[in-house]
GROMACS .gro file of C-alpha atoms in nm:
model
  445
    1UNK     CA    1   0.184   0.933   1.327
    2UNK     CA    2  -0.072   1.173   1.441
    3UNK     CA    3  -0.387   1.029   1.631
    4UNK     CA    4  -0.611   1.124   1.327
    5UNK     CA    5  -0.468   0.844   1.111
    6UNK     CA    6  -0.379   0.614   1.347
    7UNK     CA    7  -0.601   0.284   1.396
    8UNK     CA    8  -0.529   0.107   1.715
    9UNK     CA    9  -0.433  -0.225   1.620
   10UNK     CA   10  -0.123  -0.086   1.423
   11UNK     CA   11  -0.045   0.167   1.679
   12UNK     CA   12   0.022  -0.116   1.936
   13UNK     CA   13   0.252  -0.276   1.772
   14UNK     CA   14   0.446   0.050   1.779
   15UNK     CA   15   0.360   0.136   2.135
   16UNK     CA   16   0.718   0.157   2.367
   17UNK     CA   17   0.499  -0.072   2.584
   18UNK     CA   18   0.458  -0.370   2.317
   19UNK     CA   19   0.880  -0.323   2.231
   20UNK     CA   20   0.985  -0.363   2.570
   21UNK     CA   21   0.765  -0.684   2.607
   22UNK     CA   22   0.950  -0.794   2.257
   23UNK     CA   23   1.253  -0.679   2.399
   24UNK     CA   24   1.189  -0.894   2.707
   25UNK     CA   25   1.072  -1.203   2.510
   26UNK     CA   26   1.383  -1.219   2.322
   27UNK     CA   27   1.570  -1.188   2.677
   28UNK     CA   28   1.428  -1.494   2.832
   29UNK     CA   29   1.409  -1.686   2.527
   30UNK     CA   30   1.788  -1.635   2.448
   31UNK     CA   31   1.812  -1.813   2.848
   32UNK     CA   32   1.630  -2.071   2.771
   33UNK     CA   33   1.868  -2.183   2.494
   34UNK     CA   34   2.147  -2.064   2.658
   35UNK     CA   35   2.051  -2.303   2.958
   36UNK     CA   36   1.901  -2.624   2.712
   37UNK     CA   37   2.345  -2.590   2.598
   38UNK     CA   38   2.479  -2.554   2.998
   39UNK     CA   39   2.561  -2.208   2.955
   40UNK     CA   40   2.361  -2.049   3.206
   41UNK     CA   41   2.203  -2.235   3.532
   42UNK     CA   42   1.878  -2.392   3.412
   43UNK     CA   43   1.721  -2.248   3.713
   44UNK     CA   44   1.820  -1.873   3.636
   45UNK     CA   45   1.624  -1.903   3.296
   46UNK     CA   46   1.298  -2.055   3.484
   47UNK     CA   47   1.343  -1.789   3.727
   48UNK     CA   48   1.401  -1.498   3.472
   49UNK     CA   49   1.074  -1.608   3.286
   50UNK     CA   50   0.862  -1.688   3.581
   51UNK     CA   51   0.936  -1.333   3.693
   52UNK     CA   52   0.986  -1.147   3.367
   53UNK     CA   53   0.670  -1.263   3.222
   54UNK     CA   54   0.420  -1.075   3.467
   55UNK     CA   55   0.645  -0.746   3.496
   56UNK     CA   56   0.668  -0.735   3.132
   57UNK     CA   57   0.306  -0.799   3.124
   58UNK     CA   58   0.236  -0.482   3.351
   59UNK     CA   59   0.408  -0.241   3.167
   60UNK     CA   60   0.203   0.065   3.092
   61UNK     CA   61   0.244   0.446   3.074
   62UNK     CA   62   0.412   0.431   3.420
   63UNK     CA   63   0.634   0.181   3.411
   64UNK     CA   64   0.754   0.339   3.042
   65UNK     CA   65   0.855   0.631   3.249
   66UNK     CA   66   1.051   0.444   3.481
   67UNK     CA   67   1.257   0.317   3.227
   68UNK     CA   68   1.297   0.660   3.054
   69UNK     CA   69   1.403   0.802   3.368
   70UNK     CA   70   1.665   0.514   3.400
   71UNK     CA   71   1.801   0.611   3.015
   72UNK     CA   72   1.806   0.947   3.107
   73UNK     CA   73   2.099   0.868   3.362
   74UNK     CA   74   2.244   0.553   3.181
   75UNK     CA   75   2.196   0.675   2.836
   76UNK     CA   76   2.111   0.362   2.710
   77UNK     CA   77   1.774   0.187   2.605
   78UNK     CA   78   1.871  -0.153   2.610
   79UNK     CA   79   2.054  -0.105   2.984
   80UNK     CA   80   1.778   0.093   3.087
   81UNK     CA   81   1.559  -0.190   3.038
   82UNK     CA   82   1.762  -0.393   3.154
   83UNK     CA   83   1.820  -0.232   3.491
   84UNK     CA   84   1.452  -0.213   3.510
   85UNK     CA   85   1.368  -0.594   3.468
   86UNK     CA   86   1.659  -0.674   3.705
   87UNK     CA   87   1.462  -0.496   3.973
   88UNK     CA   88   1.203  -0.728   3.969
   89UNK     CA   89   1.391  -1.040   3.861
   90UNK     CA   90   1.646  -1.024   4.126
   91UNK     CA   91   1.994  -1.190   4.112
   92UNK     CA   92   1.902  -1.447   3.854
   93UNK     CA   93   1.866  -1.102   3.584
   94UNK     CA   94   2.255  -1.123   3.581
   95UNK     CA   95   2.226  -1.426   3.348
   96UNK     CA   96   2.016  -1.173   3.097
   97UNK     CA   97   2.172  -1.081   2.784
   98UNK     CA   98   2.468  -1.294   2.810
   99UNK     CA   99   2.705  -1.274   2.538
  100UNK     CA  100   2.455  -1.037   2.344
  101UNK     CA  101   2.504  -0.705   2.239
  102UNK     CA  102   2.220  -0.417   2.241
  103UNK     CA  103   2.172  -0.465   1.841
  104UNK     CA  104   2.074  -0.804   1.882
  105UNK     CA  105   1.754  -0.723   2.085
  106UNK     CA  106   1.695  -0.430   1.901
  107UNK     CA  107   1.712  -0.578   1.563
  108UNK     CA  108   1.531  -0.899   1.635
  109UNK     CA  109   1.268  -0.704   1.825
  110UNK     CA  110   1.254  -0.467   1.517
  111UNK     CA  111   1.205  -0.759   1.310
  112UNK     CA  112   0.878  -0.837   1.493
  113UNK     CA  113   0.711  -0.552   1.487
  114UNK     CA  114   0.783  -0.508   1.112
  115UNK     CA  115   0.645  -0.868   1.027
  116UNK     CA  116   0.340  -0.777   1.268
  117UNK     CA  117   0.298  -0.456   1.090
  118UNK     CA  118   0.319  -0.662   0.720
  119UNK     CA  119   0.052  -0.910   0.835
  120UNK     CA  120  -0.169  -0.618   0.904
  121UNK     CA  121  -0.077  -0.456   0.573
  122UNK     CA  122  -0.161  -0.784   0.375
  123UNK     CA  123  -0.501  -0.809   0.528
  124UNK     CA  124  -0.559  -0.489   0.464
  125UNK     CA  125  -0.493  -0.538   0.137
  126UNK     CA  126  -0.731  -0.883   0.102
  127UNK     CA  127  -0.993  -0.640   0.181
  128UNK     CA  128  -0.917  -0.374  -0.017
  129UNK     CA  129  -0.934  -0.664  -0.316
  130UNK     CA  130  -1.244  -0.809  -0.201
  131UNK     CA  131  -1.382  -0.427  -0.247
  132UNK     CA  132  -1.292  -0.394  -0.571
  133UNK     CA  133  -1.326  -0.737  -0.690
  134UNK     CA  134  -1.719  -0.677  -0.605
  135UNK     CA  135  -1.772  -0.381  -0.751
  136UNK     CA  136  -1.561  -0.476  -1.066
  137UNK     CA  137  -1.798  -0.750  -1.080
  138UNK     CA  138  -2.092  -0.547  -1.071
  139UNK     CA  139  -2.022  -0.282  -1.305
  140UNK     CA  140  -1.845  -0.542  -1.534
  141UNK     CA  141  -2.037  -0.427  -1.857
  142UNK     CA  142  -2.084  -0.090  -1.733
  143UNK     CA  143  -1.965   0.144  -2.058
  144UNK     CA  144  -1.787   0.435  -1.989
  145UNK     CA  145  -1.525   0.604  -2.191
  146UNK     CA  146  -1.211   0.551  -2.224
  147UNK     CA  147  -0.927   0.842  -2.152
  148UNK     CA  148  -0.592   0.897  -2.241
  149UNK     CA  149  -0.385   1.211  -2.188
  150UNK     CA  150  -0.713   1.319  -2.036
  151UNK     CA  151  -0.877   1.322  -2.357
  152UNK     CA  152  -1.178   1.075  -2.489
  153UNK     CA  153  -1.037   0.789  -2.608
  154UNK     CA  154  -1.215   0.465  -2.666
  155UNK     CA  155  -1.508   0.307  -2.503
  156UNK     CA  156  -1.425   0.045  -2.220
  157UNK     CA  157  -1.624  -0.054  -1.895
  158UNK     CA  158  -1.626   0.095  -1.545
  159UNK     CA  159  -1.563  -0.264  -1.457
  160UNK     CA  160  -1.243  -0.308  -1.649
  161UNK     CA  161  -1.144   0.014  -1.471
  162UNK     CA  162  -1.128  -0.176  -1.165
  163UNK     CA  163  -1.032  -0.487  -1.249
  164UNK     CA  164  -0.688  -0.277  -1.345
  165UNK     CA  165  -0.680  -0.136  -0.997
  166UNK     CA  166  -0.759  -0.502  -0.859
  167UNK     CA  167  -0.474  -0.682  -1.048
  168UNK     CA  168  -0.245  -0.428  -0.915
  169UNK     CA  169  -0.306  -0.464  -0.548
  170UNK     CA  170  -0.300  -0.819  -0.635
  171UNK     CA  171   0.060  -0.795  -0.738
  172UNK     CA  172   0.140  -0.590  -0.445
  173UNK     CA  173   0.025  -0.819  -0.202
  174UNK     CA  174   0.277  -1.041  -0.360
  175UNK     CA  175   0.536  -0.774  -0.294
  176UNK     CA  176   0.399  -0.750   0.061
  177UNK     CA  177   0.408  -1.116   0.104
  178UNK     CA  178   0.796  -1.088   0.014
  179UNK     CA  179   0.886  -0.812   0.170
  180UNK     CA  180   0.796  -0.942   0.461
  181UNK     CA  181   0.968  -1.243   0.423
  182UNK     CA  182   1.309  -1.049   0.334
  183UNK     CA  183   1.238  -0.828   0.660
  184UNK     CA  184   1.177  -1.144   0.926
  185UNK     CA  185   1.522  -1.212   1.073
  186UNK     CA  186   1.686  -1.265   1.385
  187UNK     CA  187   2.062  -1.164   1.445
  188UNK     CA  188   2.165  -1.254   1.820
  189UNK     CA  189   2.542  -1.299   1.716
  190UNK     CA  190   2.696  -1.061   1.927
  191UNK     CA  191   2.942  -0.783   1.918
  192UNK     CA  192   3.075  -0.748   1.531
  193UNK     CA  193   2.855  -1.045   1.439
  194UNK     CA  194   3.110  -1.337   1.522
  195UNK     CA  195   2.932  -1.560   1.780
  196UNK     CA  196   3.233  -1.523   2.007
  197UNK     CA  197   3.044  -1.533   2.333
  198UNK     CA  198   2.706  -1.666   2.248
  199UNK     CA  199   2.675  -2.001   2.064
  200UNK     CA  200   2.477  -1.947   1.726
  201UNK     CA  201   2.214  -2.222   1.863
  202UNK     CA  202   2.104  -1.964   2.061
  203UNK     CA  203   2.041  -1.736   1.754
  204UNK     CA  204   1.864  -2.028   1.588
  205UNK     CA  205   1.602  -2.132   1.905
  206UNK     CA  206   1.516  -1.796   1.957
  207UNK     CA  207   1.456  -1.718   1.575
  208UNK     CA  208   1.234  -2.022   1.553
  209UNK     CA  209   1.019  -1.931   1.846
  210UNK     CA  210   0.933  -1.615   1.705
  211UNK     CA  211   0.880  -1.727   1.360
  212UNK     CA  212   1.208  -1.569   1.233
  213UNK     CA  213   1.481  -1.686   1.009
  214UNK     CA  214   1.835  -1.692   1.132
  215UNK     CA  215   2.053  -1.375   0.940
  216UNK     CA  216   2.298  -1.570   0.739
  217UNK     CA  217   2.574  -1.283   0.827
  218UNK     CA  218   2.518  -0.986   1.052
  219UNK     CA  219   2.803  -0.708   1.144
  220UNK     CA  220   2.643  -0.687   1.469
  221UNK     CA  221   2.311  -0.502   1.286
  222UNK     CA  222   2.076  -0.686   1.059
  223UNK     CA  223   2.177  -0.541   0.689
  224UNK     CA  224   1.983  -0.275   0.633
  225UNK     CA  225   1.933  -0.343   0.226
  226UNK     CA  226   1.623  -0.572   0.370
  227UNK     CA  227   1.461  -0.265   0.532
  228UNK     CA  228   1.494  -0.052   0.206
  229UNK     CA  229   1.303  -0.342   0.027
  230UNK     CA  230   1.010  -0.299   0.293
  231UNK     CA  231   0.942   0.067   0.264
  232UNK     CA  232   0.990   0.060  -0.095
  233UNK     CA  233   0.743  -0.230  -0.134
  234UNK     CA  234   0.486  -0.031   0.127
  235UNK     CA  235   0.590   0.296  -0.084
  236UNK     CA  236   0.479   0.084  -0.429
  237UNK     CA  237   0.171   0.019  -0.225
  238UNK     CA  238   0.155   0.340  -0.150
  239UNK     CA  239   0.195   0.488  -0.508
  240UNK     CA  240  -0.094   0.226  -0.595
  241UNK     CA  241  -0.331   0.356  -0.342
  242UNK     CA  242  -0.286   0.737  -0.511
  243UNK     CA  243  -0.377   0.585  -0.817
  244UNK     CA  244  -0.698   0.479  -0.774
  245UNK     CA  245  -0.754   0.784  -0.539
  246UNK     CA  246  -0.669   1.025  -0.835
  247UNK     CA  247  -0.938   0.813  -1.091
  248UNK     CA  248  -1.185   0.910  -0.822
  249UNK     CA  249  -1.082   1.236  -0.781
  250UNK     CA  250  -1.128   1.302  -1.161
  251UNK     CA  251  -1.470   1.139  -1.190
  252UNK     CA  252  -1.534   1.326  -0.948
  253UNK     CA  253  -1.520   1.657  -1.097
  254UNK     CA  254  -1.858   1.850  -1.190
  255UNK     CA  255  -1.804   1.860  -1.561
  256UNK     CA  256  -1.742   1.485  -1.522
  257UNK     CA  257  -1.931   1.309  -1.284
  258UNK     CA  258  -1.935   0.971  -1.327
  259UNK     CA  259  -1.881   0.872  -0.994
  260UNK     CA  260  -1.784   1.033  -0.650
  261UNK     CA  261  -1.731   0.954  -0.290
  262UNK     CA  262  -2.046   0.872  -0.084
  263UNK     CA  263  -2.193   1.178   0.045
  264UNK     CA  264  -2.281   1.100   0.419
  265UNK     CA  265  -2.650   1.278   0.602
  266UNK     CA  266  -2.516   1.512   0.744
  267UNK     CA  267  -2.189   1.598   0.598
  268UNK     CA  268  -2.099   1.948   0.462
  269UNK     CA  269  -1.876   2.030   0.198
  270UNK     CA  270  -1.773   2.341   0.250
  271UNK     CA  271  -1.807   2.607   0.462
  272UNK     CA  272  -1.855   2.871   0.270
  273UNK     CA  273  -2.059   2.696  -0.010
  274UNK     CA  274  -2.308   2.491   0.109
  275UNK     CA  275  -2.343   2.339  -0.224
  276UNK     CA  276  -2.006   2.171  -0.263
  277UNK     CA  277  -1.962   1.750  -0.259
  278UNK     CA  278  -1.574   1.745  -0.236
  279UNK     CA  279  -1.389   1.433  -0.299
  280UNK     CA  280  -1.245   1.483   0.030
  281UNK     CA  281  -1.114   1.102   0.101
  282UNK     CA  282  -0.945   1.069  -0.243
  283UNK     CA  283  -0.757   1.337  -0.181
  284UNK     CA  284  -0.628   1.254   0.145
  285UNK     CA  285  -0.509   0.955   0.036
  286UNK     CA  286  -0.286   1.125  -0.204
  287UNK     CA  287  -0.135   1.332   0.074
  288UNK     CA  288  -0.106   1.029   0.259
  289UNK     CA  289   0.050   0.801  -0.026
  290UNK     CA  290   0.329   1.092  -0.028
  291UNK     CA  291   0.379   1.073   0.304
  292UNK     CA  292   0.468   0.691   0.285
  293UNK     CA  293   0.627   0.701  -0.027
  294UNK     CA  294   0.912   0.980   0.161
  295UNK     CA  295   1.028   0.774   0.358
  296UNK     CA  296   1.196   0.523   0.085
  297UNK     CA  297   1.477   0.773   0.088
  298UNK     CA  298   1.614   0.744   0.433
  299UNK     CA  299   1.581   0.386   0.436
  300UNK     CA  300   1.783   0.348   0.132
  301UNK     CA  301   2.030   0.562   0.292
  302UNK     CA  302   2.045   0.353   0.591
  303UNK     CA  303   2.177   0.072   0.414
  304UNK     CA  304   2.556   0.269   0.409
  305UNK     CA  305   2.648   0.194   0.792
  306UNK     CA  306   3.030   0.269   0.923
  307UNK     CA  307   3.198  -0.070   0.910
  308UNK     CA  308   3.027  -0.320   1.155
  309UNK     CA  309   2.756  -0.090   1.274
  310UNK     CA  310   2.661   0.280   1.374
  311UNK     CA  311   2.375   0.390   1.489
  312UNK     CA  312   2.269   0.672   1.191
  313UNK     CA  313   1.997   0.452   1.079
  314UNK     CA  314   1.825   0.450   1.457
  315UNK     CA  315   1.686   0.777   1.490
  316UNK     CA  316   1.566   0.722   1.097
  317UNK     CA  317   1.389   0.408   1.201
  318UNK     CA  318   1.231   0.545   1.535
  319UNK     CA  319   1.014   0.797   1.309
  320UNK     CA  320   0.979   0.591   0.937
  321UNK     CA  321   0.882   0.261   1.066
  322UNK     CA  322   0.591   0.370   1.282
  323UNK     CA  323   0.480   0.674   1.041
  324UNK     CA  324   0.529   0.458   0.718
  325UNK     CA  325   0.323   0.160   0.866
  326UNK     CA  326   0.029   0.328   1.080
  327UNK     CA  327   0.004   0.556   0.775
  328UNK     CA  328  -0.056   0.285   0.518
  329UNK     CA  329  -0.242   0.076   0.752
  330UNK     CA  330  -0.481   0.389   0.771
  331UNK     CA  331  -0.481   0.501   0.367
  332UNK     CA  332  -0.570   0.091   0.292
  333UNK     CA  333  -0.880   0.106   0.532
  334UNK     CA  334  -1.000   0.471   0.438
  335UNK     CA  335  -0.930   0.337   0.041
  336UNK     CA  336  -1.133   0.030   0.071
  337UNK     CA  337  -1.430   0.177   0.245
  338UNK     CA  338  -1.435   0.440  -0.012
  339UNK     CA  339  -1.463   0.201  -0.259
  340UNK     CA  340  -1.711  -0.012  -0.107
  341UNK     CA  341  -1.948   0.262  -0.066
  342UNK     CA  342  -1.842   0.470  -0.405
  343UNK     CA  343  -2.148   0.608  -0.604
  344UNK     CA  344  -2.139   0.516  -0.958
  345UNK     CA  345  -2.337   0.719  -1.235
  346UNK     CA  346  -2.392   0.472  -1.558
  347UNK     CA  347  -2.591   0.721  -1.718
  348UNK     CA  348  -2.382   0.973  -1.664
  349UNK     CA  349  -2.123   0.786  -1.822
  350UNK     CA  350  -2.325   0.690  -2.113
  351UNK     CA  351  -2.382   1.064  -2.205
  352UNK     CA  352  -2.027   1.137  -2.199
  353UNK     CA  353  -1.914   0.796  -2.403
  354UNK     CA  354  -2.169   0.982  -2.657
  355UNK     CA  355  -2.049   1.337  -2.576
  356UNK     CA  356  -1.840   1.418  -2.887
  357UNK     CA  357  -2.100   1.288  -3.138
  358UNK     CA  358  -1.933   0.959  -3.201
  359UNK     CA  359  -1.546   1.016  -3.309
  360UNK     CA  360  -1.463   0.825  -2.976
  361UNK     CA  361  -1.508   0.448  -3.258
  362UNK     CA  362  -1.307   0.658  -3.530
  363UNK     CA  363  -1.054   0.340  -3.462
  364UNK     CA  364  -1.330   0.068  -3.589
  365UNK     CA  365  -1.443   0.255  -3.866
  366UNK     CA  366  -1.053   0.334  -4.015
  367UNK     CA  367  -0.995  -0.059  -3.944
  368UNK     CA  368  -1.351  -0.093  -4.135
  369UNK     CA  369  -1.223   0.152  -4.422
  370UNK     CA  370  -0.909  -0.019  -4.443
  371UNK     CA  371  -1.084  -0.401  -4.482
  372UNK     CA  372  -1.297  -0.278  -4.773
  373UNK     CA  373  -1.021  -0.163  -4.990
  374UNK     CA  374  -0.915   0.198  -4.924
  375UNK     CA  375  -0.558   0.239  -4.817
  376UNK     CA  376  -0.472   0.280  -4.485
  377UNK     CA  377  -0.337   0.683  -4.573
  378UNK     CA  378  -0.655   0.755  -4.746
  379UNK     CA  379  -0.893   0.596  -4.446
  380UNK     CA  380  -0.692   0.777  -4.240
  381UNK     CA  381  -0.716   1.137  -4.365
  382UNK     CA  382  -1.085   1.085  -4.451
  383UNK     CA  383  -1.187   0.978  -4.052
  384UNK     CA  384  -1.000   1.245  -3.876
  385UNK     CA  385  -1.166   1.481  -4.204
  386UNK     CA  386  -1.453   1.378  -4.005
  387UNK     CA  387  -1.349   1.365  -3.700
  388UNK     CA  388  -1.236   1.716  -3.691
  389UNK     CA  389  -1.575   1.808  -3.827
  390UNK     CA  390  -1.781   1.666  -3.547
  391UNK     CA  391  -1.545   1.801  -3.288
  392UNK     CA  392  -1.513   2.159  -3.405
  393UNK     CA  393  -1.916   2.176  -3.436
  394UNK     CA  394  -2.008   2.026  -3.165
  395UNK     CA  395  -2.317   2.227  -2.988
  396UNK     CA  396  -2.408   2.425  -3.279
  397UNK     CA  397  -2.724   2.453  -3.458
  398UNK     CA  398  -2.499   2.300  -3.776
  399UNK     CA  399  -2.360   2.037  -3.635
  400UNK     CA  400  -2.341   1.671  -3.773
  401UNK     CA  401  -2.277   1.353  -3.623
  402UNK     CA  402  -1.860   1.146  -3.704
  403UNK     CA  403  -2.126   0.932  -3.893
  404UNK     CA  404  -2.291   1.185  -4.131
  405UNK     CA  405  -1.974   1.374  -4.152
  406UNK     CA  406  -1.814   1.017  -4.289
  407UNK     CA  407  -2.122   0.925  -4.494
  408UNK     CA  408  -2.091   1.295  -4.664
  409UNK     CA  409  -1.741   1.179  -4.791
  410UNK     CA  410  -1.806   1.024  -5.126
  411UNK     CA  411  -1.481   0.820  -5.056
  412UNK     CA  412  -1.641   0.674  -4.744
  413UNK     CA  413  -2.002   0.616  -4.899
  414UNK     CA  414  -1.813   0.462  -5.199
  415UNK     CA  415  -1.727   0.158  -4.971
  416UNK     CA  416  -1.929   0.148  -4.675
  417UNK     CA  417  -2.321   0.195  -4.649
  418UNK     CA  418  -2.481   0.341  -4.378
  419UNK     CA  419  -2.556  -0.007  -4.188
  420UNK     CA  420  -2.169  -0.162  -4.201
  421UNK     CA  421  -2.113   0.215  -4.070
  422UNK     CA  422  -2.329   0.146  -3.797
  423UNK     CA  423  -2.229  -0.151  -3.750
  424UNK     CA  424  -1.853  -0.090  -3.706
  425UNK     CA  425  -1.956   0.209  -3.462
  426UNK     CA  426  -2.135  -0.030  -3.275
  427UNK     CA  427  -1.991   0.010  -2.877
  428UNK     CA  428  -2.034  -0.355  -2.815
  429UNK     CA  429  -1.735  -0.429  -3.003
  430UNK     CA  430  -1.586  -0.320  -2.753
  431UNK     CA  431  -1.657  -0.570  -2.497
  432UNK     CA  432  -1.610  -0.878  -2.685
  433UNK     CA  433  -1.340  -0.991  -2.461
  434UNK     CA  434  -1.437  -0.861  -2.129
  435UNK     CA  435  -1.483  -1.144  -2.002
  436UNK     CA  436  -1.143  -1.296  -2.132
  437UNK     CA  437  -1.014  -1.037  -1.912
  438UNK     CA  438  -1.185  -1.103  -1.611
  439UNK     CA  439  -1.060  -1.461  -1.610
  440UNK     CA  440  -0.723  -1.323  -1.661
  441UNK     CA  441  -0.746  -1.068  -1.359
  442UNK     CA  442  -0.976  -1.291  -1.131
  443UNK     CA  443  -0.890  -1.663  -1.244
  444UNK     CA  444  -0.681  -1.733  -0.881
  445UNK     CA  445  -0.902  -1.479  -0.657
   0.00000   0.00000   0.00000
């Protein structure tokens, strides 16, 4: 992922500097347990951790580039590496990576980083909930209208808005939560997955040290159905985070404006028209939700491997892991301090609930039509009558209000007076349950 939105603490765990230290933890770790069960001298483990640990511990941008140079003779990452620890090891390094095969380290160590990376992602996520839960909570009875197909609907609140958003990231934070659960295993069971020359102890001491479970069955690769679960649960995520970011977006627009990103001192629009408040942020989350949402493709793919194992699904992991990750570490962060810091306009949003001269309750008053006798065909015909009548004269110096267009219907006056009129237009109604809501959304947070 490019440096722009890349935030350090989810870069590392991508760096080639933090995998070779995985790569080298699994090495002595494996020793250990292969010396606690006789198979290697107890004192070649000591020695291969004693004097692993610090050159591991050094690696930086140099010592990266020695190994490179080694793979670009060898061909090989895993032998590369190897070679490269040996030299500082000495003779005991021979007792590395018995009975392993490369997959083993790089599977395991890939399980690591994507269990790192999920931990990340969750809290990421806690924050983006505390965000919203805060500012669903303070704009809990804020009315605004209601839209569907774009079009006024029915009032609701601002806070209800949000409250939707929050219940969503709720339930993917569960998928989080279980995605990374499917994703943390260890295979160390050697060529073609058969345990032939390393005892499946092993497997099970080093996957308890790093907080792994053992893979019940691996063809020398950990199956690759469990990374199409992750991506697709960060690319739910992901389709979640546009969400929200296109709400924004469409308050945001001038003939709406009901709320729009924070507007820094300082910060210009455009540079050509000095007048412009863009809803810049919102709309680079929706480029970035794409961008992690493209990569559930490939990893599905990845799940078809020849036989035992190939290695088709490497150079797709080397670019969708750290992209996919970085990039939704990033779009949760940017997403959660928009929302902290979004600027809400209630009155704005009361003049547009009120915009269309009150056919946005024509539901309560065909429900109130209905209850005091007229038939549900007849209600029907005479609120949209009305309805249409607002609408189309909206503006104009003739124009009447959806509740003296109804009144003017003798049908309508017939049965309800001009208070139980009012009274079923009354936008309060529409918050009766609110709070039943909330405690639905908000009862565990």
């Amino acid at each position: 992922m490019v440096p722009r939105y890349t935030r350090p603490q989810m870069a590392a765990i991508w760096s080639p500097e933090e995998r070779f230290r995985i790569w080298f933890e699994i090495e002595a770790l494996a020793a250990e347990a292969m010396a606690e069960s006789g198979a290697i001298p107890a004192e070649a483990a000591r020695v291969i951790r004693e004097k692993g640990t610090p050159r591991a511990a050094s690696i930086g941008a140099a010592e990266v580039e020695a190994i490179d140079a080694i793979e670009r003779v060898t061909r090989h990452d895993v032998i590369a590496f190897l070679t490269w620890m040996q030299e500082g090891i000495g003779p005991e390094a021979r007792f590395m990576h018995q009975g392993l095969t490369s997959s083993d380290v790089l599977d395991t160590s890939f399980a690591v980083q994507l269990t790192r990376a999920a931990d990340l992602l969750i809290a990421d996520v806690d924050a983006l909930l505390a965000a919203l839960k805060g500012r669903a909570e303070e704009h809990k009875y804020t009315p605004t209208i209601g839209r569907s197909h774009g079009i006024h609907a029915e009032p609701t609140t601002f806070g209800l808005k949000l409250a939707g958003h929050y219940a969503e990231f709720a339930r993917n934070r569960a998928r989080l939560v279980a995605a990374r659960a499917e994703i943390a295993t260890c295979a160390l069971s050697g060529p073609v997955g058969t345990f032939a020359s390393v005892d499946p102890r092993v497997e099970e001491f080093v996957a308890a040290r790093l907080g792994l479970a053992v893979e019940p069955v691996s063809t020398q690769v950990i199956p690759r159905d469990r990374h199409a679960a992750f991506f697709a649960a960060l690319a739910v995520v992901a389709a979640g985070i546009e969400r929200l970011a296109t709400e924004v977006r469409h308050l945001q627009r001038s003939e709406v404006r009901e709320a729009e990103e924070y507007f820094h001192a300082g910060q210009k629009g455009s540079s050509a028209m000095p007048h412009k408040r863009n809803p810049v942020l919102s709309e680079n989350l929706t480029g970035l939700a794409r961008l992690v949402r493209s990569h559930v493709v490939p990893a599905l793919e990845n799940v078809t491997l020849w036989h035992e194992r190939d290695i088709s699904h490497s150079s797709v992991e080397r670019v969708i892991a750290p992209d996919a990750c970085i990039g939704l570490d990033f779009a949760l962060s940017r997403l959660t301090g928009m929302m902290e810091k979004l600027t809400v306009y209630p009155e704005r949003m009361a003049e547009n609930l009120e915009s269309l001269g009150g056919v946005v309750h024509s539901q309560k008053v065909l429900l109130a039509l209905t209850q005091a006798g007229l038939s549900r065909e007849a209600s029907y015909a005479a609120v949209q009558q009305a309805a249409m009548a607002t609408w189309t004269k909206l503006g104009k110096d003739d124009a009447r209000s959806f509740a003296e267009n109804l009144l003017a219907n003798p049908e309508v006056a017939g049965v309800l007076d001009a208070a139980a009129l009012a009274k079923a237009m009354d936008p309060q109604r529409d918050f009766r349950h609110v709070d039943t809501i909330f405690a639905r959304v908000f009862a565990a947070a």
